[in-house]
PDB file of C-alpha atoms in Angstrom:
ATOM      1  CA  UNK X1496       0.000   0.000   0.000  1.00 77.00           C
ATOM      2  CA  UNK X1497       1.481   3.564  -0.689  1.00 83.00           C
ATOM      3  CA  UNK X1498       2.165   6.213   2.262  1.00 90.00           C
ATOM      4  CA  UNK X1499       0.090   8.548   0.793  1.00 94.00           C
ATOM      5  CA  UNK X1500      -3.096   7.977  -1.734  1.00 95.00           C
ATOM      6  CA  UNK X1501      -4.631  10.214  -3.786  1.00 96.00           C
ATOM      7  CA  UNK X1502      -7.710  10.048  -6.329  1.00 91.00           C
ATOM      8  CA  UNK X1503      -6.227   9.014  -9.924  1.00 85.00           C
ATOM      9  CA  UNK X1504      -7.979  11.723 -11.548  1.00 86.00           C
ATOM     10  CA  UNK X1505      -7.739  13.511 -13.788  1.00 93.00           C
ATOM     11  CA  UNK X1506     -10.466  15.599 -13.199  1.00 95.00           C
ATOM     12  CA  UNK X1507     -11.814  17.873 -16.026  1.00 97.00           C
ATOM     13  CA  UNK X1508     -14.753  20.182 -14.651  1.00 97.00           C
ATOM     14  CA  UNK X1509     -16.458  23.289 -16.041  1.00 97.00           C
ATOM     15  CA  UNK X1510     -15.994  26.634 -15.053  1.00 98.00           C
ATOM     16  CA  UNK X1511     -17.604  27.369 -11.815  1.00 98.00           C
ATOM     17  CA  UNK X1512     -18.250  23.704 -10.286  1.00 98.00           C
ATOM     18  CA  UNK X1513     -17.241  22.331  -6.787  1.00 98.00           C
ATOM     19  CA  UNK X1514     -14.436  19.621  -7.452  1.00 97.00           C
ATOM     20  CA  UNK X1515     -13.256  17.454  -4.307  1.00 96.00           C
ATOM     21  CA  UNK X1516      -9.859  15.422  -4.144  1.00 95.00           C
ATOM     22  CA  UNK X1517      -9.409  12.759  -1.287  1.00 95.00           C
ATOM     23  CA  UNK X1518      -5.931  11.752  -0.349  1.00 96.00           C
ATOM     24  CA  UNK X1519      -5.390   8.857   2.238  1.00 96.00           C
ATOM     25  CA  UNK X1520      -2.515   8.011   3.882  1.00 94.00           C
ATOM     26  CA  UNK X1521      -0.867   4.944   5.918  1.00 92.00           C
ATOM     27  CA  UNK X1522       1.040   5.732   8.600  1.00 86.00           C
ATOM     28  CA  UNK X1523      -1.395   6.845  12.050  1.00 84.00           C
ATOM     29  CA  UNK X1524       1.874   8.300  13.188  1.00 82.00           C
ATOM     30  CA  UNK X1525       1.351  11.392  10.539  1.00 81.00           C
ATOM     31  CA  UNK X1526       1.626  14.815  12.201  1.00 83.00           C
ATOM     32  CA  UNK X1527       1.301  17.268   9.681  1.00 90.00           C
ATOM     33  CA  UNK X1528      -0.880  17.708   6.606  1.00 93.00           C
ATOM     34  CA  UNK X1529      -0.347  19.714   3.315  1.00 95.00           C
ATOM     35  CA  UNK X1530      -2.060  20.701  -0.164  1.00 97.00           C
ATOM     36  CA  UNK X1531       0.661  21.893  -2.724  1.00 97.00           C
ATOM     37  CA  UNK X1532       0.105  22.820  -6.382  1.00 97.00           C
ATOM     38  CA  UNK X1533       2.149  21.984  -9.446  1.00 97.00           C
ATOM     39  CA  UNK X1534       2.029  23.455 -12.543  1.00 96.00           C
ATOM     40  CA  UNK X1535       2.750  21.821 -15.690  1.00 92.00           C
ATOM     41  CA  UNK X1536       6.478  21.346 -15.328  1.00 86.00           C
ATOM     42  CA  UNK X1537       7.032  23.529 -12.298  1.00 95.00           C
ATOM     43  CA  UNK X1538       7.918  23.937  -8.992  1.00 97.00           C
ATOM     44  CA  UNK X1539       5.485  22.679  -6.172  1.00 97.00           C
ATOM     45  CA  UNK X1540       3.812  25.256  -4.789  1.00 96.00           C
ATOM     46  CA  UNK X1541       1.994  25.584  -0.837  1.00 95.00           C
ATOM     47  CA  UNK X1542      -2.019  25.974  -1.434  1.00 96.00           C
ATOM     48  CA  UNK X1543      -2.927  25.579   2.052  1.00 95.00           C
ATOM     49  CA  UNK X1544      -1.948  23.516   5.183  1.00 92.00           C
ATOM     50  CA  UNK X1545      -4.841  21.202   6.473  1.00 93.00           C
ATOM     51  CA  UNK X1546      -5.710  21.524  10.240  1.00 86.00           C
ATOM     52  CA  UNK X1547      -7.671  18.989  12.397  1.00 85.00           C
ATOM     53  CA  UNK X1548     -10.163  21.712  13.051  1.00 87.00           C
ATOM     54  CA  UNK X1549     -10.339  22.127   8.891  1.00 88.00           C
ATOM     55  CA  UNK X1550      -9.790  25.247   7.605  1.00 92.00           C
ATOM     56  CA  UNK X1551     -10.926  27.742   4.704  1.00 95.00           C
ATOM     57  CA  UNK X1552      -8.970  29.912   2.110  1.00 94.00           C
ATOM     58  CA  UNK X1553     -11.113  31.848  -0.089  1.00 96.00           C
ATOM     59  CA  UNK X1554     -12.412  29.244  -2.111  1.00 98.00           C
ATOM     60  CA  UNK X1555     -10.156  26.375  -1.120  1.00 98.00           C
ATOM     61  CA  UNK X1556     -11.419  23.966   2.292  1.00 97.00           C
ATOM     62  CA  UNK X1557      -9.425  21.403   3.441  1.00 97.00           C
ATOM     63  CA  UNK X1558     -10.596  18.585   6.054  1.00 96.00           C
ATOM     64  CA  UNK X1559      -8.946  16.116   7.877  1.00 95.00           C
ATOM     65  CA  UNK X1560     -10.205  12.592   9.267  1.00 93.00           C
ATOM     66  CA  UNK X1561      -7.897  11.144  11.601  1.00 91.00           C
ATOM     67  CA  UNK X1562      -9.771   8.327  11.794  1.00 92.00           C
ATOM     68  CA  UNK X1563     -10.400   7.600   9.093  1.00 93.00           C
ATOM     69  CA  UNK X1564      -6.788   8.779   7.685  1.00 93.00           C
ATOM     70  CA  UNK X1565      -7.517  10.482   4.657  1.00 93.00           C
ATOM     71  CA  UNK X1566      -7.942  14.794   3.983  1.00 96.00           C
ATOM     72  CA  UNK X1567      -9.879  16.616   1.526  1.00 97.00           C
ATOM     73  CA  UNK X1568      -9.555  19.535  -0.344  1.00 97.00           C
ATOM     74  CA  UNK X1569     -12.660  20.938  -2.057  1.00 97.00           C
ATOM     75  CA  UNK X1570     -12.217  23.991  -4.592  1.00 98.00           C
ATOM     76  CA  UNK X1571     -15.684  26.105  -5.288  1.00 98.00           C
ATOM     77  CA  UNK X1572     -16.597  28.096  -8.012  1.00 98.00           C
ATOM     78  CA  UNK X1573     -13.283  26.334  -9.957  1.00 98.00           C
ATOM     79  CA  UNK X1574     -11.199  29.009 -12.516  1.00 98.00           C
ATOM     80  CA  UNK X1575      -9.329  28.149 -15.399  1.00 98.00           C
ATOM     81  CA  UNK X1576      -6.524  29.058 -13.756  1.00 97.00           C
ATOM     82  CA  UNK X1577      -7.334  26.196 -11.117  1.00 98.00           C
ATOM     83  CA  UNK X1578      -5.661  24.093 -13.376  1.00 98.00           C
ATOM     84  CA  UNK X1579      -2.976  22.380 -12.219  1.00 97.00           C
ATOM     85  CA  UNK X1580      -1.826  18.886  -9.996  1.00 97.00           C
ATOM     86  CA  UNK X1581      -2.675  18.792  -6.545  1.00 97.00           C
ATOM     87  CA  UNK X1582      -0.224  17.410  -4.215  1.00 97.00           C
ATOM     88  CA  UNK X1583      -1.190  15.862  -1.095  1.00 96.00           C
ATOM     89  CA  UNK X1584       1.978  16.139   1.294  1.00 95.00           C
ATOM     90  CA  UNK X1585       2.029  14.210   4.815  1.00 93.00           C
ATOM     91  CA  UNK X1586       5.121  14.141   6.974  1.00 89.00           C
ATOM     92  CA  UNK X1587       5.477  12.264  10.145  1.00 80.00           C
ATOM     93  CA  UNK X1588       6.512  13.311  13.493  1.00 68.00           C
ATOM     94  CA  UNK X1589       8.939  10.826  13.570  1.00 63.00           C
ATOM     95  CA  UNK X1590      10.554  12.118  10.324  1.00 62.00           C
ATOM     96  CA  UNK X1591      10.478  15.699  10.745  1.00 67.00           C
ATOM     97  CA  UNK X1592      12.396  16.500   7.862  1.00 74.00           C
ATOM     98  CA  UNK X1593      10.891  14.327   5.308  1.00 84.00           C
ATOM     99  CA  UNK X1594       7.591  15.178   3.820  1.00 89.00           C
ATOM    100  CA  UNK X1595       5.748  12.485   1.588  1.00 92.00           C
ATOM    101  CA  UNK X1596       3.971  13.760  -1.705  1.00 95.00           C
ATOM    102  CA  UNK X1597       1.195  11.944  -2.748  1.00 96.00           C
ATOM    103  CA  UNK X1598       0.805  11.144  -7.124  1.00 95.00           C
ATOM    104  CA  UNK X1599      -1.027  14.027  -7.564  1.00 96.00           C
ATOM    105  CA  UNK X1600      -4.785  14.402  -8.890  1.00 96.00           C
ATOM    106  CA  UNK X1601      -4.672  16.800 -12.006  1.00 96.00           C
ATOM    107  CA  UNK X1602      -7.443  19.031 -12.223  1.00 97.00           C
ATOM    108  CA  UNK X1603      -9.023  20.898 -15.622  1.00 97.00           C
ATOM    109  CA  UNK X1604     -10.995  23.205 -15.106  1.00 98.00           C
ATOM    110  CA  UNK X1605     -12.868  24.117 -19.149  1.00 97.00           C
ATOM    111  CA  UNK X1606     -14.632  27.396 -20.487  1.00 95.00           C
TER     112      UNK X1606
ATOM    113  CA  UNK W 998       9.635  38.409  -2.906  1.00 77.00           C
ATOM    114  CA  UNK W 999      12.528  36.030  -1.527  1.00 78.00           C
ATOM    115  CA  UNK W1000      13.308  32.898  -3.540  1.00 93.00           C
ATOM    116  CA  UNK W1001      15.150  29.848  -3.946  1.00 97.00           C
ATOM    117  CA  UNK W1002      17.749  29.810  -7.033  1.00 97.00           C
ATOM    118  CA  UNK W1003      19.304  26.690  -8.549  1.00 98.00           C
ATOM    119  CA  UNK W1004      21.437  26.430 -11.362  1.00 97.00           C
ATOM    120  CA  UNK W1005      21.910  24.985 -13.643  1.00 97.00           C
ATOM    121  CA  UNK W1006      18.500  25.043 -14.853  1.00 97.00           C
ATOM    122  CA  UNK W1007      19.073  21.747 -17.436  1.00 97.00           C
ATOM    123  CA  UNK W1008      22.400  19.541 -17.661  1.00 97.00           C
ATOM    124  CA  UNK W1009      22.998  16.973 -20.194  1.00 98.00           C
ATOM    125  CA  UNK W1010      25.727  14.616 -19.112  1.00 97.00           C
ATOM    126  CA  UNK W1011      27.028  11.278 -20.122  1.00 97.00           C
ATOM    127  CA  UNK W1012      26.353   8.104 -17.812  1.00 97.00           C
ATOM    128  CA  UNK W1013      28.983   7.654 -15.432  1.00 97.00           C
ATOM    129  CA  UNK W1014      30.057  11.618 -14.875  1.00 98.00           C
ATOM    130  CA  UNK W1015      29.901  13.435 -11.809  1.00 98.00           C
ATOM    131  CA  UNK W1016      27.245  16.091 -11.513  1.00 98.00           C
ATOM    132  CA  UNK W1017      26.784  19.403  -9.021  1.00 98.00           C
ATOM    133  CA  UNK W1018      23.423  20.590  -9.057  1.00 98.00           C
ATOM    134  CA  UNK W1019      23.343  24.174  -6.963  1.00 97.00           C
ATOM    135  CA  UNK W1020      20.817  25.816  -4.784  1.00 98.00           C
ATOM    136  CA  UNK W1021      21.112  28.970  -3.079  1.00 97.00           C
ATOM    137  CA  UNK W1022      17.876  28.891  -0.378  1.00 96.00           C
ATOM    138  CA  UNK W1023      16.457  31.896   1.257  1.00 95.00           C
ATOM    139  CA  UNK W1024      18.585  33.248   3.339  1.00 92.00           C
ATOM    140  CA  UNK W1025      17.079  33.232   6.770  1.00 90.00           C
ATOM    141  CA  UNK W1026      15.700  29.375   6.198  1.00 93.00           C
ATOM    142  CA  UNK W1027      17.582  26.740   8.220  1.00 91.00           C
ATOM    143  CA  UNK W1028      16.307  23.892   6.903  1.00 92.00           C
ATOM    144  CA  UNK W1029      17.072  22.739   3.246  1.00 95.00           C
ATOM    145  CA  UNK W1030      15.709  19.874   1.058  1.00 95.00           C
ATOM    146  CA  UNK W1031      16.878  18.175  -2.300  1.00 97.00           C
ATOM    147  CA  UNK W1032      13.835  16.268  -3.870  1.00 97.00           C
ATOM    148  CA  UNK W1033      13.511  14.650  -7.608  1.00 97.00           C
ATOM    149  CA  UNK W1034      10.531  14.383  -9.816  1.00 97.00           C
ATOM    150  CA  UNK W1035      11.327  11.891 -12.979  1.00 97.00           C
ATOM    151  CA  UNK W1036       8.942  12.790 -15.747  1.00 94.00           C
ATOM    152  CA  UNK W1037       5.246  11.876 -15.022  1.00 92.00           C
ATOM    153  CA  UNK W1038       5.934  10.796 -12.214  1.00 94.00           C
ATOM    154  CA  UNK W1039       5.667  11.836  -8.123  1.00 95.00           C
ATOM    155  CA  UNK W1040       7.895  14.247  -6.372  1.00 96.00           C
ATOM    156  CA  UNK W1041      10.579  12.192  -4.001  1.00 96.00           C
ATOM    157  CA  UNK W1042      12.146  13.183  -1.267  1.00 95.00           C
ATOM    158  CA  UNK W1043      16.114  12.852  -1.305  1.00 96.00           C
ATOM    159  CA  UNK W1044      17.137  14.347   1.510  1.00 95.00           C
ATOM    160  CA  UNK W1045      16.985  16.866   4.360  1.00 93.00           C
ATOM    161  CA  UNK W1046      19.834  19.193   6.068  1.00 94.00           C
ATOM    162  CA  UNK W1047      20.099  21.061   9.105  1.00 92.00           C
ATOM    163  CA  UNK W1048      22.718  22.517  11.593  1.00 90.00           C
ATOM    164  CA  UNK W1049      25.288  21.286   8.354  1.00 91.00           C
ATOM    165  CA  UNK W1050      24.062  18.027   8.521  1.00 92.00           C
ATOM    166  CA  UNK W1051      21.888  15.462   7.005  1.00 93.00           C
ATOM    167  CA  UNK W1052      18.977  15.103   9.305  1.00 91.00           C
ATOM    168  CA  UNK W1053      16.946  12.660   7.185  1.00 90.00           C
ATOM    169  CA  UNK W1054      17.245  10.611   3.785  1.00 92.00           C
ATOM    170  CA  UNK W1055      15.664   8.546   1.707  1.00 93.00           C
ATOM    171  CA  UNK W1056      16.458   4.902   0.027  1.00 94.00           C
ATOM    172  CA  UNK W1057      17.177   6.673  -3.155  1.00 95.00           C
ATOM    173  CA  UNK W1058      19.772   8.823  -1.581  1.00 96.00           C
ATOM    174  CA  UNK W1059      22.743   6.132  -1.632  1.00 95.00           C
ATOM    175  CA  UNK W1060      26.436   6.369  -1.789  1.00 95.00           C
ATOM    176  CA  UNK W1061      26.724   7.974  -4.877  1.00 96.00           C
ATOM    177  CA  UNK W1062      24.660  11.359  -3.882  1.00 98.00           C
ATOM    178  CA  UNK W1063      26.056  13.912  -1.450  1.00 98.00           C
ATOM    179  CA  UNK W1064      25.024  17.131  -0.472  1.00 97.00           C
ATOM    180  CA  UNK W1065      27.118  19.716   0.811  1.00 95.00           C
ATOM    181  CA  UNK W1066      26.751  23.817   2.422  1.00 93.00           C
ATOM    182  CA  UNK W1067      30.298  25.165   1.341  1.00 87.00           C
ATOM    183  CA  UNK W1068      29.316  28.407   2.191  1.00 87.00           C
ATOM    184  CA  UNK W1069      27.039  30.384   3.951  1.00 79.00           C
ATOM    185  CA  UNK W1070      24.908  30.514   0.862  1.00 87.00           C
ATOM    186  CA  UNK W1071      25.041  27.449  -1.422  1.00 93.00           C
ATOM    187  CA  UNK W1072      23.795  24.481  -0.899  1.00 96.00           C
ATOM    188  CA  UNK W1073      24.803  21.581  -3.207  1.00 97.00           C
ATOM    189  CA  UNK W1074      23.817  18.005  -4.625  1.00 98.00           C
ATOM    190  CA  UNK W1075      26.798  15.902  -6.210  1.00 98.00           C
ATOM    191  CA  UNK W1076      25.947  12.544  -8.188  1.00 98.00           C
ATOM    192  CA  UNK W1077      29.243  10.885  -8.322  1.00 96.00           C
ATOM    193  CA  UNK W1078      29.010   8.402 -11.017  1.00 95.00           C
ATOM    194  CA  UNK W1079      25.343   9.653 -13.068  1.00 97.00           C
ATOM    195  CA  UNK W1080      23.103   6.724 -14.067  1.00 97.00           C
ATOM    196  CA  UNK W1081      20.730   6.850 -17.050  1.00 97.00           C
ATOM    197  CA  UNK W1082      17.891   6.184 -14.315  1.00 97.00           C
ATOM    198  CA  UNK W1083      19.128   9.356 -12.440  1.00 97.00           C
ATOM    199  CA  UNK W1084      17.146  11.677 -15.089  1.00 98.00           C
ATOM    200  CA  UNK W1085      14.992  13.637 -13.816  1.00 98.00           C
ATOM    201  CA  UNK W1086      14.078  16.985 -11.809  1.00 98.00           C
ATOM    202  CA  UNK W1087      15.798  17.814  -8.899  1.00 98.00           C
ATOM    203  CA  UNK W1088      14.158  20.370  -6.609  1.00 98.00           C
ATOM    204  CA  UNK W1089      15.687  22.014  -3.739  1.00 98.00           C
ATOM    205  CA  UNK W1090      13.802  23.232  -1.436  1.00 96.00           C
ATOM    206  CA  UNK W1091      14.195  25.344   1.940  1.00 95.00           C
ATOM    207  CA  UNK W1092      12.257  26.158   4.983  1.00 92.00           C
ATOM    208  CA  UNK W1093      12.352  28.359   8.136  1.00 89.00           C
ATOM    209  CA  UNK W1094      10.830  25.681  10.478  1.00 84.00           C
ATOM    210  CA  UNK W1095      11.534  21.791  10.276  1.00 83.00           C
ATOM    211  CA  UNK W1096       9.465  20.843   7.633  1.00 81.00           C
ATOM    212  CA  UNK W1097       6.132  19.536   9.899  1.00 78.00           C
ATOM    213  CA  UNK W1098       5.923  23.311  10.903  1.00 79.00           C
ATOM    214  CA  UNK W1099       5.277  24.717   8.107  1.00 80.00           C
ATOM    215  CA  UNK W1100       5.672  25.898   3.770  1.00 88.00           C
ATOM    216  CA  UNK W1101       8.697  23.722   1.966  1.00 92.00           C
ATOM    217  CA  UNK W1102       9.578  26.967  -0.512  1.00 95.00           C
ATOM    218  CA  UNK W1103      10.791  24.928  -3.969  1.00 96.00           C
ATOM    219  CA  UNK W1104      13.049  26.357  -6.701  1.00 97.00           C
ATOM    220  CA  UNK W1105      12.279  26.122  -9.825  1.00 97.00           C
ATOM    221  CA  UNK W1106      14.064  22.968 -10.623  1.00 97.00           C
ATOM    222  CA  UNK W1107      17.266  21.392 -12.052  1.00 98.00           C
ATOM    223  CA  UNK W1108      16.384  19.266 -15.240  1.00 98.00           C
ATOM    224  CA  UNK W1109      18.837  16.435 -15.565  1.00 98.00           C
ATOM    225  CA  UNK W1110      19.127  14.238 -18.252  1.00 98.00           C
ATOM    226  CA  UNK W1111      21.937  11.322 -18.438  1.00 98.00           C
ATOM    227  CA  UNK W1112      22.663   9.827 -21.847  1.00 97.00           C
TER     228      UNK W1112
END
């Protein structure tokens, strides 16, 4: 089983919908959660970290379950320029320096 | 806006050669990453650095890679003896906090290819 899970995707969604990625992950031990965004060929980028109380950005919400082990990130009212692969990053406590990326889910968002 | 530099930005090099990638990290970050992306595929962590040492690494990062801070500034990855199987992206990255406390700040990538 990988560390860390994410929905295959790709996604391809209109302009304007509500799109939802899951990620799940392996270890219980997992301390901190992340969303990062790549662009074709670039850098990874920092969307949002993902708190156990969940948390908002704009349009961006991320949840986690640690119960269940998996986090969310939902994206409302999706842009074109929402394009791009989500990254879901986990790191464990144990491993403070190492931070595990998930596949990434690539979104389209179409006229 | 502060950023993370690496150079070069794409080396070509023949299997078995010896490779520096650079990375100059923002300047009041302590903490400082080397990851690698082949093509299509997931971002990997390499290895992490603090207090000029490694403070984590991965199975990938064997004998043949080495990372070094010669200087207050740079911070390098060698690949001693290249393998076709070593082409890919190599990110560096840097952060204030260890990296469960908060944003990994990437550069914008060092594309190797080994023929």
């Amino acid at each position: 089983r990988k560390e860390v899970e994410q929905d295959p995707g790709p996604f391809n969604v209109p302009e304007g919908a509500t799109v939802a990625f899951n990620c799940t992950y392996s270890n219980s031990a997992s301390q901190s959660f992340f969303w990062y965004r790549q662009d074709c060929r670039k850098e990874p980028k920092l969307l949002m970290s993902v708190y156990s109380s969940g948390n908002e950005d704009g349009r961006f919400t991320a949840q986690l379950n640690r119960a269940s082990q998996y986090i969310s990130l939902l994206i409302r009212d999706s842009k074109l320029s929402d394009s791009a692969t989500y990254l879901c990053v986990v790191i464990y406590n144990t491993n403070a320096g190492k931070s595990t990326f998930g596949d990434g889910t690539t979104l389209t968002v179409k006229p | 806006e502060p950023e993370v530099t690496q150079t070069p930005s794409h080396q070509v090099t023949q299997m078995g050669q010896e490779v520096i990638l650079r990375c100059v990290p923002i300047s009041n970050h302590l903490y400082f990453y080397w990851y690698r992306q082949i093509l299509g595929q997931k971002v990997e962590f390499l290895v992490s650095f603090y207090n000029n040492e490694i403070s984590e690494k991965s199975e990938i990062f064997d004998d043949q890679f080495s990372v070094e801070r010669p200087d207050g500034s740079n911070f390098t990855l060698k690949i001693r003896s290249t393998k076709l199987e070593d082409s890919a992206m190599y990110f560096c990255a840097s952060s204030e906090g260890a990296a469960n406390t908060g944003e990994l700040f990437f550069g914008e990538g060092s594309r190797l290819t080994v023929l």
